[in-house]
Short mmCIF file of C-alpha atoms and ligand atoms in Angstrom, two decimals:
data_model
loop_
_atom_site.label_atom_id
_atom_site.label_comp_id
_atom_site.label_asym_id
_atom_site.label_seq_id
_atom_site.Cartn_x
_atom_site.Cartn_y
_atom_site.Cartn_z
CA UNK A 1 -19.78 -1.64 33.77
CA UNK A 2 -16.19 -0.52 34.43
CA UNK A 3 -15.00 2.97 33.70
CA UNK A 4 -11.58 4.65 33.72
CA UNK A 5 -10.98 7.81 35.72
CA UNK A 6 -7.92 9.64 34.38
CA UNK A 7 -6.33 12.73 35.91
CA UNK A 8 -4.39 14.09 32.97
CA UNK A 9 -1.50 16.48 32.40
CA UNK A 10 1.30 14.10 33.37
CA UNK A 11 4.08 13.18 30.92
CA UNK A 12 4.47 9.41 30.52
CA UNK A 13 8.00 8.39 31.55
CA UNK A 14 9.79 5.05 31.77
CA UNK A 15 9.76 1.62 30.16
CA UNK A 16 6.78 -0.46 29.02
CA UNK A 17 6.97 -4.17 28.13
CA UNK A 18 5.02 -4.96 24.98
CA UNK A 19 2.70 -8.00 25.20
CA UNK A 20 2.10 -10.74 22.64
CA UNK A 21 -0.05 -9.77 19.68
CA UNK A 22 -3.82 -10.13 20.06
CA UNK A 23 -4.22 -10.35 16.28
CA UNK A 24 -1.66 -13.14 16.02
CA UNK A 25 -2.76 -15.01 19.16
CA UNK A 26 -6.41 -15.29 18.05
CA UNK A 27 -5.78 -17.04 14.69
CA UNK A 28 -2.99 -19.16 16.20
CA UNK A 29 -5.34 -20.38 18.95
CA UNK A 30 -7.93 -21.20 16.26
CA UNK A 31 -5.30 -23.04 14.19
CA UNK A 32 -4.92 -25.59 17.02
CA UNK A 33 -8.28 -26.99 15.82
CA UNK A 34 -6.35 -28.45 12.88
CA UNK A 35 -4.70 -31.09 15.10
CA UNK A 36 -5.47 -33.41 18.00
CA UNK A 37 -1.87 -32.96 19.12
CA UNK A 38 -0.85 -30.92 22.17
CA UNK A 39 -0.06 -27.25 21.47
CA UNK A 40 1.80 -24.96 23.87
CA UNK A 41 1.61 -21.21 23.14
CA UNK A 42 3.66 -18.61 24.99
CA UNK A 43 3.21 -14.84 25.29
CA UNK A 44 -0.56 -15.13 24.81
CA UNK A 45 -1.90 -11.80 26.14
CA UNK A 46 -4.57 -12.04 28.85
CA UNK A 47 -7.35 -10.18 27.00
CA UNK A 48 -11.12 -10.43 26.75
CA UNK A 49 -10.88 -11.61 23.10
CA UNK A 50 -8.34 -14.31 24.04
CA UNK A 51 -10.59 -15.56 26.84
CA UNK A 52 -13.54 -15.61 24.40
CA UNK A 53 -11.47 -17.65 21.93
CA UNK A 54 -10.49 -20.11 24.67
CA UNK A 55 -14.19 -20.47 25.54
CA UNK A 56 -14.88 -21.24 21.87
CA UNK A 57 -12.13 -23.88 21.76
CA UNK A 58 -13.48 -25.46 24.94
CA UNK A 59 -17.02 -25.43 23.51
CA UNK A 60 -15.73 -27.18 20.38
CA UNK A 61 -14.05 -29.83 22.55
CA UNK A 62 -10.50 -28.82 23.43
CA UNK A 63 -8.96 -29.08 26.90
CA UNK A 64 -7.35 -25.75 27.84
CA UNK A 65 -5.01 -24.57 30.53
CA UNK A 66 -3.90 -20.93 30.77
CA UNK A 67 -1.14 -19.99 33.22
CA UNK A 68 0.71 -16.67 33.11
CA UNK A 69 0.49 -16.03 29.36
CA UNK A 70 1.12 -19.69 28.43
CA UNK A 71 -1.80 -21.64 26.96
CA UNK A 72 -1.76 -25.43 26.66
CA UNK A 73 -4.36 -26.93 24.33
CA UNK A 74 -5.07 -30.65 24.07
CA UNK A 75 -7.64 -32.86 22.43
CA UNK A 76 -10.49 -33.94 24.62
CA UNK A 77 -12.54 -36.25 22.42
CA UNK A 78 -14.32 -35.56 19.14
CA UNK A 79 -14.55 -31.90 18.15
CA UNK A 80 -17.92 -30.28 17.44
CA UNK A 81 -18.20 -28.50 14.08
CA UNK A 82 -20.71 -25.80 14.91
CA UNK A 83 -20.71 -22.68 17.06
CA UNK A 84 -23.56 -20.98 18.95
CA UNK A 85 -24.49 -17.38 18.09
CA UNK A 86 -23.83 -16.40 21.74
CA UNK A 87 -20.11 -16.92 21.22
CA UNK A 88 -19.78 -15.58 17.67
CA UNK A 89 -21.61 -12.32 18.46
CA UNK A 90 -19.01 -11.52 21.14
CA UNK A 91 -16.13 -11.60 18.70
CA UNK A 92 -16.20 -11.60 14.90
CA UNK A 93 -12.88 -13.42 14.65
CA UNK A 94 -14.66 -16.56 15.91
CA UNK A 95 -15.73 -16.95 12.27
CA UNK A 96 -12.17 -18.06 11.60
CA UNK A 97 -12.94 -21.50 13.04
CA UNK A 98 -14.68 -22.20 9.69
CA UNK A 99 -11.41 -22.94 7.87
CA UNK A 100 -10.03 -25.59 10.26
CA UNK A 101 -13.43 -27.26 10.82
CA UNK A 102 -14.12 -27.43 7.08
CA UNK A 103 -10.64 -28.85 6.46
CA UNK A 104 -11.04 -31.59 9.07
CA UNK A 105 -14.73 -32.44 8.96
CA UNK A 106 -15.79 -31.21 5.51
CA UNK A 107 -18.64 -29.39 7.23
CA UNK A 108 -18.94 -26.36 9.51
CA UNK A 109 -22.05 -24.53 10.70
CA UNK A 110 -21.15 -21.06 11.97
CA UNK A 111 -23.33 -18.02 12.68
CA UNK A 112 -22.50 -15.21 10.28
CA UNK A 113 -20.60 -12.63 12.32
CA UNK A 114 -22.67 -9.48 12.50
CA UNK A 115 -21.15 -6.12 11.79
CA UNK A 116 -19.68 -4.06 14.57
CA UNK A 117 -19.25 -0.41 15.45
CA UNK A 118 -16.55 0.12 12.82
CA UNK A 119 -18.37 -1.37 9.88
CA UNK A 120 -20.55 -3.99 8.20
CA UNK A 121 -17.60 -6.37 7.98
CA UNK A 122 -18.89 -8.94 5.49
CA UNK A 123 -17.23 -12.34 5.00
CA UNK A 124 -17.82 -12.68 1.25
CA UNK A 125 -14.10 -13.10 0.54
CA UNK A 126 -13.92 -15.97 3.03
CA UNK A 127 -16.97 -17.72 1.52
CA UNK A 128 -15.89 -17.22 -2.13
CA UNK A 129 -12.54 -18.75 -1.19
CA UNK A 130 -14.17 -21.79 0.39
CA UNK A 131 -16.29 -22.24 -2.75
CA UNK A 132 -13.12 -22.14 -4.89
CA UNK A 133 -11.80 -24.95 -2.67
CA UNK A 134 -14.84 -27.06 -3.55
CA UNK A 135 -17.24 -26.19 -0.73
CA UNK A 136 -20.83 -24.98 -0.89
CA UNK A 137 -21.88 -22.15 1.42
CA UNK A 138 -25.55 -21.96 2.31
CA UNK A 139 -26.83 -19.22 4.60
CA UNK A 140 -29.97 -19.83 6.61
CA UNK A 141 -31.38 -18.05 9.65
CA UNK A 142 -28.20 -16.12 10.22
CA UNK A 143 -25.94 -19.17 10.05
CA UNK A 144 -23.76 -20.31 7.20
CA UNK A 145 -23.41 -24.02 6.53
CA UNK A 146 -20.18 -24.72 4.67
CA UNK A 147 -19.77 -28.25 3.39
CA UNK A 148 -17.73 -30.15 0.81
CA UNK A 149 -17.83 -33.71 -0.46
CA UNK A 150 -14.19 -33.25 -1.32
CA UNK A 151 -11.97 -30.21 -0.96
CA UNK A 152 -9.73 -29.53 -3.96
CA UNK A 153 -6.67 -27.28 -4.31
CA UNK A 154 -7.23 -24.01 -6.18
CA UNK A 155 -5.70 -20.73 -7.24
CA UNK A 156 -7.57 -18.02 -5.33
CA UNK A 157 -7.16 -14.29 -5.92
CA UNK A 158 -8.62 -12.31 -3.01
CA UNK A 159 -10.50 -9.24 -4.25
CA UNK A 160 -9.09 -7.37 -1.22
CA UNK A 161 -6.15 -8.44 0.99
CA UNK A 162 -8.45 -9.31 3.90
CA UNK A 163 -6.52 -10.40 7.02
CA UNK A 164 -9.26 -12.72 8.24
CA UNK A 165 -9.94 -14.28 4.86
CA UNK A 166 -6.23 -14.91 4.36
CA UNK A 167 -6.06 -16.66 7.75
CA UNK A 168 -9.23 -18.69 7.18
CA UNK A 169 -8.26 -19.90 3.70
CA UNK A 170 -4.69 -20.64 4.76
CA UNK A 171 -5.85 -22.85 7.60
CA UNK A 172 -8.32 -24.67 5.36
CA UNK A 173 -5.81 -25.27 2.54
CA UNK A 174 -3.21 -26.86 4.88
CA UNK A 175 -5.00 -30.22 4.73
CA UNK A 176 -6.08 -30.19 1.08
CA UNK A 177 -4.01 -32.58 -1.01
CA UNK A 178 -2.24 -30.69 -3.79
CA UNK A 179 -1.08 -27.09 -4.19
CA UNK A 180 -3.30 -24.13 -3.33
CA UNK A 181 -2.14 -20.65 -4.36
CA UNK A 182 -3.48 -17.60 -2.52
CA UNK A 183 -2.93 -14.29 -4.32
CA UNK A 184 -3.44 -10.69 -3.19
CA UNK A 185 -3.20 -11.90 0.40
CA UNK A 186 -2.84 -9.75 3.51
CA UNK A 187 0.81 -9.16 4.40
CA UNK A 188 0.32 -8.17 8.05
CA UNK A 189 3.05 -9.57 10.38
CA UNK A 190 0.35 -11.55 12.18
CA UNK A 191 -0.06 -13.64 9.02
CA UNK A 192 3.65 -14.49 9.08
CA UNK A 193 3.27 -15.61 12.69
CA UNK A 194 0.32 -17.85 11.82
CA UNK A 195 2.29 -19.34 8.89
CA UNK A 196 5.27 -19.95 11.19
CA UNK A 197 3.03 -21.78 13.67
CA UNK A 198 1.25 -23.82 10.97
CA UNK A 199 4.61 -24.88 9.51
CA UNK A 200 5.76 -25.90 13.02
CA UNK A 201 2.63 -28.09 13.06
CA UNK A 202 3.86 -29.77 9.86
CA UNK A 203 2.11 -27.64 7.25
CA UNK A 204 3.96 -26.75 4.04
CA UNK A 205 3.41 -23.05 3.35
CA UNK A 206 5.74 -20.56 1.75
CA UNK A 207 5.43 -17.28 -0.10
CA UNK A 208 6.82 -16.98 -3.64
CA UNK A 209 8.62 -14.06 -5.26
CA UNK A 210 5.25 -12.56 -6.25
CA UNK A 211 4.15 -12.47 -2.59
CA UNK A 212 1.61 -15.25 -3.15
CA UNK A 213 1.10 -17.88 -0.44
CA UNK A 214 1.74 -21.40 -1.75
CA UNK A 215 0.18 -24.14 0.38
CA UNK A 216 1.02 -27.76 -0.28
CA UNK A 217 -1.55 -29.86 1.58
CA UNK A 218 -0.44 -32.54 4.05
CA UNK A 219 -2.33 -35.49 5.49
CA UNK A 220 -2.39 -34.29 9.08
CA UNK A 221 -0.85 -31.72 11.39
CA UNK A 222 0.75 -32.42 14.76
CA UNK A 223 0.99 -30.36 17.95
CA UNK A 224 3.61 -27.61 18.24
CA UNK A 225 5.03 -25.01 20.64
CA UNK A 226 5.20 -21.33 19.67
CA UNK A 227 5.80 -17.89 21.14
CA UNK A 228 3.43 -15.25 19.80
CA UNK A 229 4.98 -12.24 18.07
CA UNK A 230 4.95 -8.83 19.82
CA UNK A 231 1.83 -6.71 19.41
CA UNK A 232 2.61 -3.97 16.87
CA UNK A 233 -0.67 -2.16 17.58
CA UNK A 234 0.00 -2.02 21.32
CA UNK A 235 3.53 -0.81 20.44
CA UNK A 236 2.18 1.99 18.25
CA UNK A 237 -0.53 2.88 20.75
CA UNK A 238 1.95 3.43 23.63
CA UNK A 239 4.36 5.31 21.34
CA UNK A 240 1.54 7.70 20.42
CA UNK A 241 0.49 8.08 24.05
CA UNK A 242 4.10 8.94 24.99
CA UNK A 243 4.30 11.48 22.16
CA UNK A 244 0.96 13.11 22.95
CA UNK A 245 1.86 13.55 26.65
CA UNK A 246 5.29 14.93 25.60
CA UNK A 247 6.87 12.15 27.66
CA UNK A 248 9.89 9.90 27.25
CA UNK A 249 9.03 6.19 27.00
CA UNK A 250 10.92 3.10 25.88
CA UNK A 251 8.83 0.36 24.31
CA UNK A 252 10.61 -2.93 25.09
CA UNK A 253 10.15 -6.35 23.49
CA UNK A 254 8.65 -4.98 20.27
CA UNK A 255 9.50 -5.56 16.59
CA UNK A 256 10.28 -2.00 15.41
CA UNK A 257 10.14 -2.83 11.70
CA UNK A 258 6.45 -3.75 12.08
CA UNK A 259 5.67 -0.05 12.64
CA UNK A 260 8.04 1.50 10.08
CA UNK A 261 5.44 3.90 8.65
CA UNK A 262 4.46 5.14 12.13
CA UNK A 263 8.09 5.89 13.06
CA UNK A 264 8.50 7.86 9.81
CA UNK A 265 5.31 9.83 10.47
CA UNK A 266 6.19 10.53 14.13
CA UNK A 267 9.64 11.79 13.09
CA UNK A 268 8.10 13.92 10.34
CA UNK A 269 5.72 15.38 12.94
CA UNK A 270 8.79 16.47 14.93
CA UNK A 271 9.44 13.65 17.41
CA UNK A 272 12.88 12.15 18.03
CA UNK A 273 13.05 8.35 18.24
CA UNK A 274 15.78 5.81 18.99
CA UNK A 275 14.93 2.66 17.00
CA UNK A 276 16.74 -0.45 18.29
CA UNK A 277 16.57 -4.17 17.44
CA UNK A 278 13.78 -4.92 19.89
CA UNK A 279 12.96 -1.53 21.42
CA UNK A 280 11.94 1.98 20.42
CA UNK A 281 12.47 5.05 22.60
CA UNK A 282 10.23 8.08 22.11
CA UNK A 283 12.11 11.14 23.34
CA UNK A 284 10.41 13.98 25.21
CA UNK A 285 9.60 16.77 22.74
CA UNK A 286 8.03 20.11 23.59
CA UNK A 287 8.16 21.59 20.10
CA UNK A 288 5.38 22.10 17.56
CA UNK A 289 3.66 18.96 16.30
CA UNK A 290 3.62 19.19 12.53
CA UNK A 291 0.23 18.36 10.96
CA UNK A 292 0.39 15.45 8.47
CA UNK A 293 -2.00 13.72 6.13
CA UNK A 294 -2.11 9.95 6.73
CA UNK A 295 -4.10 7.37 4.84
CA UNK A 296 -4.80 3.93 6.31
CA UNK A 297 -3.90 0.99 4.09
CA UNK A 298 -3.16 -2.72 4.24
CA UNK A 299 0.28 -3.56 5.69
CA UNK A 300 2.90 -2.11 5.35
CA UNK A 301 0.73 1.02 4.97
CA UNK A 302 -0.48 3.07 7.93
CA UNK A 303 -2.33 0.63 10.22
CA UNK A 304 -6.07 1.29 10.48
CA UNK A 305 -5.84 0.11 14.09
CA UNK A 306 -3.57 3.09 14.86
CA UNK A 307 -5.78 5.66 13.13
CA UNK A 308 -7.71 6.58 16.28
CA UNK A 309 -4.67 7.00 18.58
CA UNK A 310 -2.94 8.97 15.80
CA UNK A 311 -5.97 11.26 15.54
CA UNK A 312 -5.66 12.07 19.26
CA UNK A 313 -2.05 13.12 18.70
CA UNK A 314 -3.09 15.32 15.77
CA UNK A 315 -5.67 17.14 17.93
CA UNK A 316 -2.61 18.89 19.44
CA UNK A 317 -0.84 19.66 16.14
CA UNK A 318 0.18 23.07 14.92
CA UNK A 319 -2.16 23.49 11.95
CA UNK A 320 -4.67 21.23 10.22
CA UNK A 321 -4.01 17.49 9.83
CA UNK A 322 -5.98 15.02 7.72
CA UNK A 323 -6.75 11.33 8.17
CA UNK A 324 -8.14 9.12 5.42
CA UNK A 325 -9.67 5.93 6.86
CA UNK A 326 -9.68 3.75 3.75
CA UNK A 327 -10.12 0.33 5.35
CA UNK A 328 -13.31 0.55 7.45
CA UNK A 329 -16.37 2.61 6.58
CA UNK A 330 -17.23 3.80 10.06
CA UNK A 331 -14.10 4.14 12.11
CA UNK A 332 -14.36 7.76 13.32
CA UNK A 333 -16.65 7.22 16.34
CA UNK A 334 -13.92 8.56 18.62
CA UNK A 335 -13.97 11.92 16.78
CA UNK A 336 -17.15 13.38 18.34
CA UNK A 337 -15.94 12.22 21.77
CA UNK A 338 -12.61 14.00 21.20
CA UNK A 339 -14.59 17.11 20.19
CA UNK A 340 -16.29 16.93 23.60
CA UNK A 341 -12.76 17.25 25.01
CA UNK A 342 -12.11 20.43 23.05
CA UNK A 343 -10.64 18.95 19.88
CA UNK A 344 -11.55 20.53 16.53
CA UNK A 345 -12.39 17.70 14.12
CA UNK A 346 -14.69 17.55 11.12
CA UNK A 347 -15.37 14.29 9.30
CA UNK A 348 -16.85 13.64 5.91
CA UNK A 349 -17.11 10.03 4.69
CA UNK A 350 -13.59 8.60 4.95
CA UNK A 351 -11.82 11.93 5.58
CA UNK A 352 -11.27 13.57 8.96
CA UNK A 353 -9.80 17.08 9.26
CA UNK A 354 -8.22 17.92 12.59
CA UNK A 355 -7.31 21.53 13.44
CA UNK A 356 -4.89 21.48 16.36
CA UNK A 357 -5.75 23.09 19.69
CA UNK A 358 -3.42 24.22 22.48
CA UNK A 359 -4.75 21.67 24.92
CA UNK A 360 -7.62 19.26 25.47
CA UNK A 361 -10.01 19.56 28.42
CA UNK A 362 -11.24 16.72 30.59
CA UNK A 363 -14.75 15.38 29.95
CA UNK A 364 -17.01 12.36 30.39
CA UNK A 365 -16.69 10.28 27.20
CA UNK A 366 -17.73 6.88 25.85
CA UNK A 367 -15.72 4.27 23.97
CA UNK A 368 -17.47 2.64 21.03
CA UNK A 369 -14.69 0.31 19.92
CA UNK A 370 -11.31 -0.99 21.02
CA UNK A 371 -8.91 1.43 19.32
CA UNK A 372 -11.23 4.42 19.62
CA UNK A 373 -11.37 3.66 23.34
CA UNK A 374 -7.58 3.80 23.58
CA UNK A 375 -7.65 7.13 21.72
CA UNK A 376 -9.98 8.52 24.41
CA UNK A 377 -7.71 7.23 27.20
CA UNK A 378 -4.81 8.97 25.43
CA UNK A 379 -6.82 12.20 25.29
CA UNK A 380 -7.56 11.86 29.01
CA UNK A 381 -3.85 11.49 29.73
CA UNK A 382 -3.22 14.80 27.93
CA UNK A 383 -6.21 16.79 29.18
CA UNK A 384 -6.05 18.93 32.30
CA UNK A 385 -8.55 17.68 34.88
CA UNK A 386 -10.36 14.38 35.35
CA UNK A 387 -11.64 12.48 32.32
CA UNK A 388 -14.08 9.61 32.73
CA UNK A 389 -14.04 6.99 29.97
CA UNK A 390 -17.08 4.69 29.87
CA UNK A 391 -17.47 1.22 28.30
CA UNK A 392 -13.96 0.13 29.16
CA UNK A 393 -14.98 -3.40 28.12
CA UNK A 394 -14.17 -2.38 24.53
CA UNK A 395 -10.61 -1.49 25.58
CA UNK A 396 -10.19 -4.67 27.62
CA UNK A 397 -10.52 -6.62 24.36
CA UNK A 398 -7.07 -5.62 23.19
CA UNK A 399 -4.83 -3.95 25.79
CA UNK A 400 -3.35 -6.22 28.44
CA UNK A 401 -3.06 -4.66 31.95
CA UNK A 402 -3.66 -1.18 30.47
CA UNK A 403 -4.09 0.75 33.71
CA UNK A 404 -1.14 -1.04 35.36
CA UNK A 405 1.16 -0.34 32.42
CA UNK A 406 0.08 3.32 32.25
CA UNK A 407 0.38 3.72 36.03
CA UNK A 408 3.93 2.34 35.84
CA UNK A 409 4.61 5.12 33.31
CA UNK A 410 3.39 7.74 35.78
CA UNK A 411 -0.20 8.14 34.65
CA UNK A 412 -3.00 8.73 37.18
CA UNK A 413 -5.61 6.25 35.94
CA UNK A 414 -8.06 4.20 38.00
CA UNK A 415 -10.69 1.66 37.02
CA UNK A 416 -14.00 1.77 38.84
CA UNK A 417 -17.46 0.38 38.51
CA UNK A 418 -20.13 2.90 39.58
CA UNK A 419 -22.59 0.06 40.22
CA UNK A 420 -20.24 -1.60 42.65
CA UNK A 421 -17.49 0.67 43.92
CA UNK A 422 -17.90 3.34 46.54
CA UNK A 423 -16.43 6.38 44.95
C1 EPZ B 501 -8.34 -7.84 11.19
O1 EPZ B 501 -9.75 -7.78 11.06
C2 EPZ B 501 -8.04 -7.34 12.59
N1 EPZ B 501 -8.67 -8.20 13.58
C3 EPZ B 501 -8.57 -5.91 12.77
O2 EPZ B 501 -8.16 -5.47 14.06
C4 EPZ B 501 -7.88 -5.03 11.72
O3 EPZ B 501 -8.41 -3.73 11.83
C5 EPZ B 501 -8.16 -5.59 10.32
O4 EPZ B 501 -7.69 -6.97 10.26
C6 EPZ B 501 -7.43 -4.81 9.24
O5 EPZ B 501 -6.07 -4.79 9.51
C7 EPZ B 501 -8.04 -9.34 13.94
O6 EPZ B 501 -6.97 -9.65 13.43
C8 EPZ B 501 -8.71 -10.17 14.98
P1 EPZ B 501 -10.14 -7.50 7.10
P2 EPZ B 501 -10.45 -8.46 9.75
O7 EPZ B 501 -10.83 -8.74 6.71
O8 EPZ B 501 -9.72 -9.67 9.35
C9 EPZ B 501 -13.53 -5.84 4.27
C10 EPZ B 501 -8.42 -4.54 16.17
O9 EPZ B 501 -8.68 -3.38 16.52
N2 EPZ B 501 -13.87 -7.25 4.04
O10 EPZ B 501 -8.72 -7.27 6.64
O11 EPZ B 501 -11.89 -8.54 10.01
C11 EPZ B 501 -13.87 -5.40 5.68
O12 EPZ B 501 -15.23 -5.03 5.78
C12 EPZ B 501 -9.18 -5.16 15.03
O13 EPZ B 501 -7.54 -5.28 16.68
C13 EPZ B 501 -14.83 -7.58 3.09
O14 EPZ B 501 -15.41 -6.70 2.46
O15 EPZ B 501 -10.18 -7.32 8.67
C14 EPZ B 501 -12.94 -4.23 5.88
O16 EPZ B 501 -13.52 -3.07 5.30
C15 EPZ B 501 -10.27 -4.23 14.48
N3 EPZ B 501 -15.15 -8.88 2.88
C16 EPZ B 501 -11.69 -4.63 5.08
O17 EPZ B 501 -12.11 -5.66 4.17
C17 EPZ B 501 -14.53 -9.90 3.58
O18 EPZ B 501 -14.84 -11.08 3.33
C18 EPZ B 501 -10.56 -5.17 5.94
O19 EPZ B 501 -11.08 -6.26 6.65
C19 EPZ B 501 -13.55 -9.55 4.54
C20 EPZ B 501 -13.23 -8.22 4.75
#
């Protein structure tokens, strides 16, 4: 399995182009199941999770072509309405095919997505929502069979603003005659991008002055063309890597307002930023990094997906910082690996306390999840000496051309596979 070798101690300098958002591309790709029309999607990042989703769409019966970040999806005969465990276990978000398949075929048989490193990750909110729309959900042997004689519009209040459940229920409601109201929905920018794409396909979705999503069902949806929104988590990740290496980096092609909280926190920690219309520049800063307390929360709160990279920055702060991970129950796996690199971190349930150190030291570490893996790469960029990061496949899920982009910013990072490469 691939590893990264990183020779740290270099400041990141230069310009990085931000890719399309993984967490918008995945649901938008799934939404193409709602039509037999041709869909053309631009700025689709070339990531492991995108390739898995394309495999799922092909398995279900779509014809796919993928050239240089543009995906063309066309019908190719009758769609299947079930998925094999092999595909679902690779990526939890494959569960989101339930909504479109239920809407079109009134039946979907999908393996329940297992948990993952960061938590149990149940889908109760999804299933309760489908039941409100008139479906029955029966679990057997690890699968859930969701079926409905007739789907009916409903008013659904989500017990938690789950991103996935919001996407799944939105996609299902698009084809249900009548008006469905979704309340306490996720407000992440990726949802807006999915709504924009669904409306381009002929759906009728808008949000009201209470922030509820109002879906007026239509008979059918047609194909559409769409460019995926910039990836706000990649944007925040590179900004944090620039800050931690005391470098000067411009993030181009991003949507700065999608990371408003992060810019506030970085400035409060001492960093100077230029925030433009579609770029953010992190200025080089050699001063003390002020310790902060951040708490992850649904958008527009501090993004849980930036908690791990933020923690790496705080390992170099001047004092003791605190991080409350309030979204996932087990999202500190990067902490003990950072401790191996000389960081001083103690965790207790959802709270991590980080006492800053002068510098990190290179070590051999293991990624356990996507964003924790990026946090370890960041630590390797800061640490003197050569850091080896194992299980890079986690990181390949969500960062397009990571080593190329970092190399272009002056980092010394190489990918190698000890089973294959002479080293
Ligand atoms: C999406 O996951 C993202 N994934 C995650 O990004 C992100 O961390 C998460 O939203 C929160 O922002 C994609 O968009 C593909 P949730 P999702 O449903 O939809 C609990 C990354 O690194 N919950 O909002 O699975 C759940 O256990 C990934 O790019 C229920 O209890 O997140 C969690 O504690 C990681 N029941 C919380 O809600 C449910 O039915 C938030 O989950 C659904 C969720």
